[in-house]
Short mmCIF file of C-alpha atoms in Angstrom, two decimals:
data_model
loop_
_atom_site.label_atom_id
_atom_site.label_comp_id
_atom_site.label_asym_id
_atom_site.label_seq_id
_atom_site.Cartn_x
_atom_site.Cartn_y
_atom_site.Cartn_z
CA UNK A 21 3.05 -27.12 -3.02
CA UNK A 22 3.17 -30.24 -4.38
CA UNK A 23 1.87 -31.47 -8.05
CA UNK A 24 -2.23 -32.40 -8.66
CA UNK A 25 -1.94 -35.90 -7.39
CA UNK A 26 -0.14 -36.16 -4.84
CA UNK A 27 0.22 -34.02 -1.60
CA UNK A 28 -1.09 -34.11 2.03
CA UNK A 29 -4.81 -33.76 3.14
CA UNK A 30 -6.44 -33.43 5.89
CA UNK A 31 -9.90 -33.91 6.26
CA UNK A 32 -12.02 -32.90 9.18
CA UNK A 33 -15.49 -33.58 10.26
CA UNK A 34 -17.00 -34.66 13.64
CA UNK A 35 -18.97 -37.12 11.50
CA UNK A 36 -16.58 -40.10 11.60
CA UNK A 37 -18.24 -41.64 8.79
CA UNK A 38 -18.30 -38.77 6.45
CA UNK A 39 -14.49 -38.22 7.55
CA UNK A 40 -14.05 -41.90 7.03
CA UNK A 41 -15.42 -42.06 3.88
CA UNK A 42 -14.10 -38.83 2.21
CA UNK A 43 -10.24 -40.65 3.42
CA UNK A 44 -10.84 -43.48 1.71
CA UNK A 45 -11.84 -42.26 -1.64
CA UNK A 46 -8.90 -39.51 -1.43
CA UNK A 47 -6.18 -42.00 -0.52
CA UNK A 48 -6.21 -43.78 -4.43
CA UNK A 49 -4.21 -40.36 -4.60
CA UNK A 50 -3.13 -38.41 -1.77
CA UNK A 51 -1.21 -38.94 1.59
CA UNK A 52 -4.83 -38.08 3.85
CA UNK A 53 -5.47 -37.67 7.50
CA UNK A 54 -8.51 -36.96 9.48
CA UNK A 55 -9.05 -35.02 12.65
CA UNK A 56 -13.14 -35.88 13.96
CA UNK A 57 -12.60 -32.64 15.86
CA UNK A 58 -11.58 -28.79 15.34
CA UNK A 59 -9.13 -29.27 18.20
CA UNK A 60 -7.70 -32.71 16.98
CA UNK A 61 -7.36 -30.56 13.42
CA UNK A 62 -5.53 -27.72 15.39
CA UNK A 63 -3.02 -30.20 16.65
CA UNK A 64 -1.87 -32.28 13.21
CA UNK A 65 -1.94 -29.14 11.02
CA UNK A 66 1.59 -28.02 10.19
CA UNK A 67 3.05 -26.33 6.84
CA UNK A 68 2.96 -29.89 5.36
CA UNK A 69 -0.93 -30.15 4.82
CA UNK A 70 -1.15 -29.08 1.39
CA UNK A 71 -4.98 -28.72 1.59
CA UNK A 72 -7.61 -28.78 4.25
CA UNK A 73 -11.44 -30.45 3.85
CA UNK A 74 -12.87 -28.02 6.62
CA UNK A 75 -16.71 -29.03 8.54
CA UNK A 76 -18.02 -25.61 9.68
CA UNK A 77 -20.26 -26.87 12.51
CA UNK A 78 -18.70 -28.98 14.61
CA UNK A 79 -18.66 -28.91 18.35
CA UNK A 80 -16.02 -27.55 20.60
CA UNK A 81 -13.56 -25.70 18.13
CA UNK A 82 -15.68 -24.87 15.02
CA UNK A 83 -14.55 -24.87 11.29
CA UNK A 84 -14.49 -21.13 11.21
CA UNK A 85 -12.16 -20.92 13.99
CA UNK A 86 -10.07 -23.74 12.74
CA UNK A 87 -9.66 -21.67 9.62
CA UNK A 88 -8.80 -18.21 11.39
CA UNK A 89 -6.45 -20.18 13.22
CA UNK A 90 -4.77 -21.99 10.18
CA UNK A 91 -4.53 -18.15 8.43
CA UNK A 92 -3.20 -16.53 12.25
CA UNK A 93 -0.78 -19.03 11.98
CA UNK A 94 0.42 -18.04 8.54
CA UNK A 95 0.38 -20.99 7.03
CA UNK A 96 0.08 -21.38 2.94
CA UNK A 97 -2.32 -24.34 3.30
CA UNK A 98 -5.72 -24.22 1.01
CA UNK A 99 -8.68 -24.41 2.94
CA UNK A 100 -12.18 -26.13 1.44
CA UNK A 101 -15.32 -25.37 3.83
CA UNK A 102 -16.88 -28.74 3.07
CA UNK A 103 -20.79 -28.40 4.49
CA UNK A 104 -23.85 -28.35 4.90
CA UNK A 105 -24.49 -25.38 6.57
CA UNK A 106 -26.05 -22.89 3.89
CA UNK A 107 -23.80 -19.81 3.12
CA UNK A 108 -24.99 -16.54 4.75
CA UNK A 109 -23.14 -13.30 4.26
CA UNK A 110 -20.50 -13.75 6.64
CA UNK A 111 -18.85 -16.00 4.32
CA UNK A 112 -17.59 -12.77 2.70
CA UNK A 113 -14.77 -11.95 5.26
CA UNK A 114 -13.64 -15.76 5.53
CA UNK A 115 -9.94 -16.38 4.28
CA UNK A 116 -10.90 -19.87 2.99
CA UNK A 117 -10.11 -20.98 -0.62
CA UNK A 118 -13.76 -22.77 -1.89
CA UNK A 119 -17.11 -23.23 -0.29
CA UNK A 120 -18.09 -27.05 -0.82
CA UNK A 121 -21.81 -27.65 0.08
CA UNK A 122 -22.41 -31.36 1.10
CA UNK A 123 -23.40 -33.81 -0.33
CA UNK A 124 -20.53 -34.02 -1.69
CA UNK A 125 -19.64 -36.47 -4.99
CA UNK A 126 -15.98 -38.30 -5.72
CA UNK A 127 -15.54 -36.19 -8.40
CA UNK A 128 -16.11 -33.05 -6.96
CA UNK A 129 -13.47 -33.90 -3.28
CA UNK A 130 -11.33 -34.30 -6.36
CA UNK A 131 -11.49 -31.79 -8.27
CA UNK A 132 -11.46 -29.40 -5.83
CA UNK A 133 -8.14 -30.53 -4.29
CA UNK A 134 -6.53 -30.52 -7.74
CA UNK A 135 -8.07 -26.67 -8.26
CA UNK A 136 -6.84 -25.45 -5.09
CA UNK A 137 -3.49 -27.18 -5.88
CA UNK A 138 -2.67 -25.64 -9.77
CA UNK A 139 -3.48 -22.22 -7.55
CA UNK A 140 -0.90 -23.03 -5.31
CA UNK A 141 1.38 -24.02 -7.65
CA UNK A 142 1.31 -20.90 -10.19
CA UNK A 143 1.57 -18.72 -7.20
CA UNK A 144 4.58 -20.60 -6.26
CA UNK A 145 6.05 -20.63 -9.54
CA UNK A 146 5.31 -17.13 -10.23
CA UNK A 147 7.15 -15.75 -6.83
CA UNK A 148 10.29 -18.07 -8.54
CA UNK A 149 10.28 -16.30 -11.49
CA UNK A 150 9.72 -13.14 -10.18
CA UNK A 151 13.08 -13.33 -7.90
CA UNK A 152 14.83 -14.79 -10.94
CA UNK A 153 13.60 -12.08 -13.35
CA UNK A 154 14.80 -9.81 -10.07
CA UNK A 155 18.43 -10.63 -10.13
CA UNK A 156 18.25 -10.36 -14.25
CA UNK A 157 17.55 -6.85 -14.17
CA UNK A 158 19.79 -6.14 -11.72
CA UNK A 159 22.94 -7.68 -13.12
CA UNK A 160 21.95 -6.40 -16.40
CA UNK A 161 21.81 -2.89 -14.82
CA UNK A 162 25.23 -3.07 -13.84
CA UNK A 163 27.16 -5.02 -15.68
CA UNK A 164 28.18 -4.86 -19.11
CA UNK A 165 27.41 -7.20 -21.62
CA UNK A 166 30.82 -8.62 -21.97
CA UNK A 167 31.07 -9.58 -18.46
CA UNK A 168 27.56 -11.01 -18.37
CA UNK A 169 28.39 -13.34 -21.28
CA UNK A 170 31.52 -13.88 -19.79
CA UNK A 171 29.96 -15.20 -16.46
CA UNK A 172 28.44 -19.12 -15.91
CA UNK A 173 26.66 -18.07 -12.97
CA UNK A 174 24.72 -15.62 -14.91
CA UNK A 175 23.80 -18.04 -17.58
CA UNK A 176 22.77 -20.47 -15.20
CA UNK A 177 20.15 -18.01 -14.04
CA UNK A 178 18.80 -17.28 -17.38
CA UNK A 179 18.35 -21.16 -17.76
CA UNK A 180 15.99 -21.07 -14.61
CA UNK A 181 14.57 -18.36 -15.64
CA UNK A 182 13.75 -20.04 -19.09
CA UNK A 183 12.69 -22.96 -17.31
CA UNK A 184 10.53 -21.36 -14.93
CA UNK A 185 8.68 -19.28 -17.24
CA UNK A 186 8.20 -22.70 -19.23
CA UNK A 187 6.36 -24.53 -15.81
CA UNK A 188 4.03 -21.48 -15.60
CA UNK A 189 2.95 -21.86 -19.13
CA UNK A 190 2.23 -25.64 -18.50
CA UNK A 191 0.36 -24.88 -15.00
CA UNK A 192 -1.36 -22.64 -17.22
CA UNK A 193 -2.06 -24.85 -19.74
CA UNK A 194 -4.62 -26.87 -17.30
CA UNK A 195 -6.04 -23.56 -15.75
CA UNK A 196 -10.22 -23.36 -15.64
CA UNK A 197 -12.04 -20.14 -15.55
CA UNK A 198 -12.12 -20.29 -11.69
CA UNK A 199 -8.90 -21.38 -11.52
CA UNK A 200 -7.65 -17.47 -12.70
CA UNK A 201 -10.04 -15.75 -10.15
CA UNK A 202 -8.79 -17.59 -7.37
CA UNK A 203 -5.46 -16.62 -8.15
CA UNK A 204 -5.90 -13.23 -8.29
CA UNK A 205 -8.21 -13.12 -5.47
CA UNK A 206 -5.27 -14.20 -3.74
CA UNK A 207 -2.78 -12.12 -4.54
CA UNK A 208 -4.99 -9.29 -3.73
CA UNK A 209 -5.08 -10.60 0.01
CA UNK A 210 -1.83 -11.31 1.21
CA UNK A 211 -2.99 -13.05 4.35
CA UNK A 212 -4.94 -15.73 2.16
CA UNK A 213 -2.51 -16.62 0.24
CA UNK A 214 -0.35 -17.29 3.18
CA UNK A 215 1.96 -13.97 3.09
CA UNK A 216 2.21 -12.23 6.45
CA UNK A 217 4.83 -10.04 5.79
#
């Protein structure tokens, strides 16, 4: 996942003007595409959209289905329902990321996208220092201290580990409230947060 700031979005809504117009306030910072149609949407997502600007009522392929199909396909991309269409209670089993009701201010497309991307991030820094922290305890389980002092390869790892811990303390840094449920929401369901092992 790529930094707050930059990245690749997609936006999709069958209103050409709202997709239009969402694009070209998004662009000052991000690489953006639109797709006017769930099935256009189906065929330009890949694991380089970073986040996803989802309609839920479109015709043809819907926003819900666009999203099952984006979290069938395992894919780590974050998913915004951007709408109109009032939340009922089926919301609760939906793997998307945030619930955007429309209209829809500058300020908020943005900060959204940046949310959904410090999530990202942390979760993708964490799983890095969690296999560096791995290897750590295992060579210090077997290996004496002589030969782990002894051995570059081993101090190279506690460098990245060092410098790993130090990224999630500055992703922290810019966390809000929200940010930390969101997180842990998604480590609590794999299949959201784009695991499918």
């Amino acid at each position: 996942m790529t930094p707050c700031g930059e990245g690749r979005v997609l936006v999709v809504d069958d209103d050409i003007d709202v997709a239009d117009a969402y694009a070209s306030q998004l662009r000052e910072r991000y690489d953006v595409e639109t797709a006017y149609s769930g099935e256009a949407a189906l065929s330009m997502l890949d694991s380089s959209i970073d986040v996803v600007l989802l309609d839920r009522r479109m015709p043809g392929i819907s926003g819900d289905e666009v999203l099952e199909t984006i979290r069938e396909r395992g894919l780590s991309t974050r998913v915004a329902m951007v709408t109109a269409v009032d939340p009922g209670f089926d919301i609760i089993e939906m793997p998307f990321d945030d619930y955007v009701e429309k209209p829809v201010s500058r300020d908020t497309l943005f900060s959204t996208i940046d949310r959904l991307q410090r999530c990202s991030a942390y979760q993708d820094q964490l799983r890095e220092y969690y296999a560096l922290t791995a290897k750590q305890a295992a060579l210090t389980a077997r290996k004496s201290e002589a030969e782990l002092a002894a051995n570059e390869e081993f101090h190279s790892l506690e460098t990245a580990i060092e410098a790993a811990e130090s990224s999630l303390h500055d992703i922290v840094a810019g966390f809000e409230e929200t940010d930390y449920e969101r997180v842990f929401a998604d480590f609590a369901d794999p299949v959201n947060a784009g695991q499918t092992d």
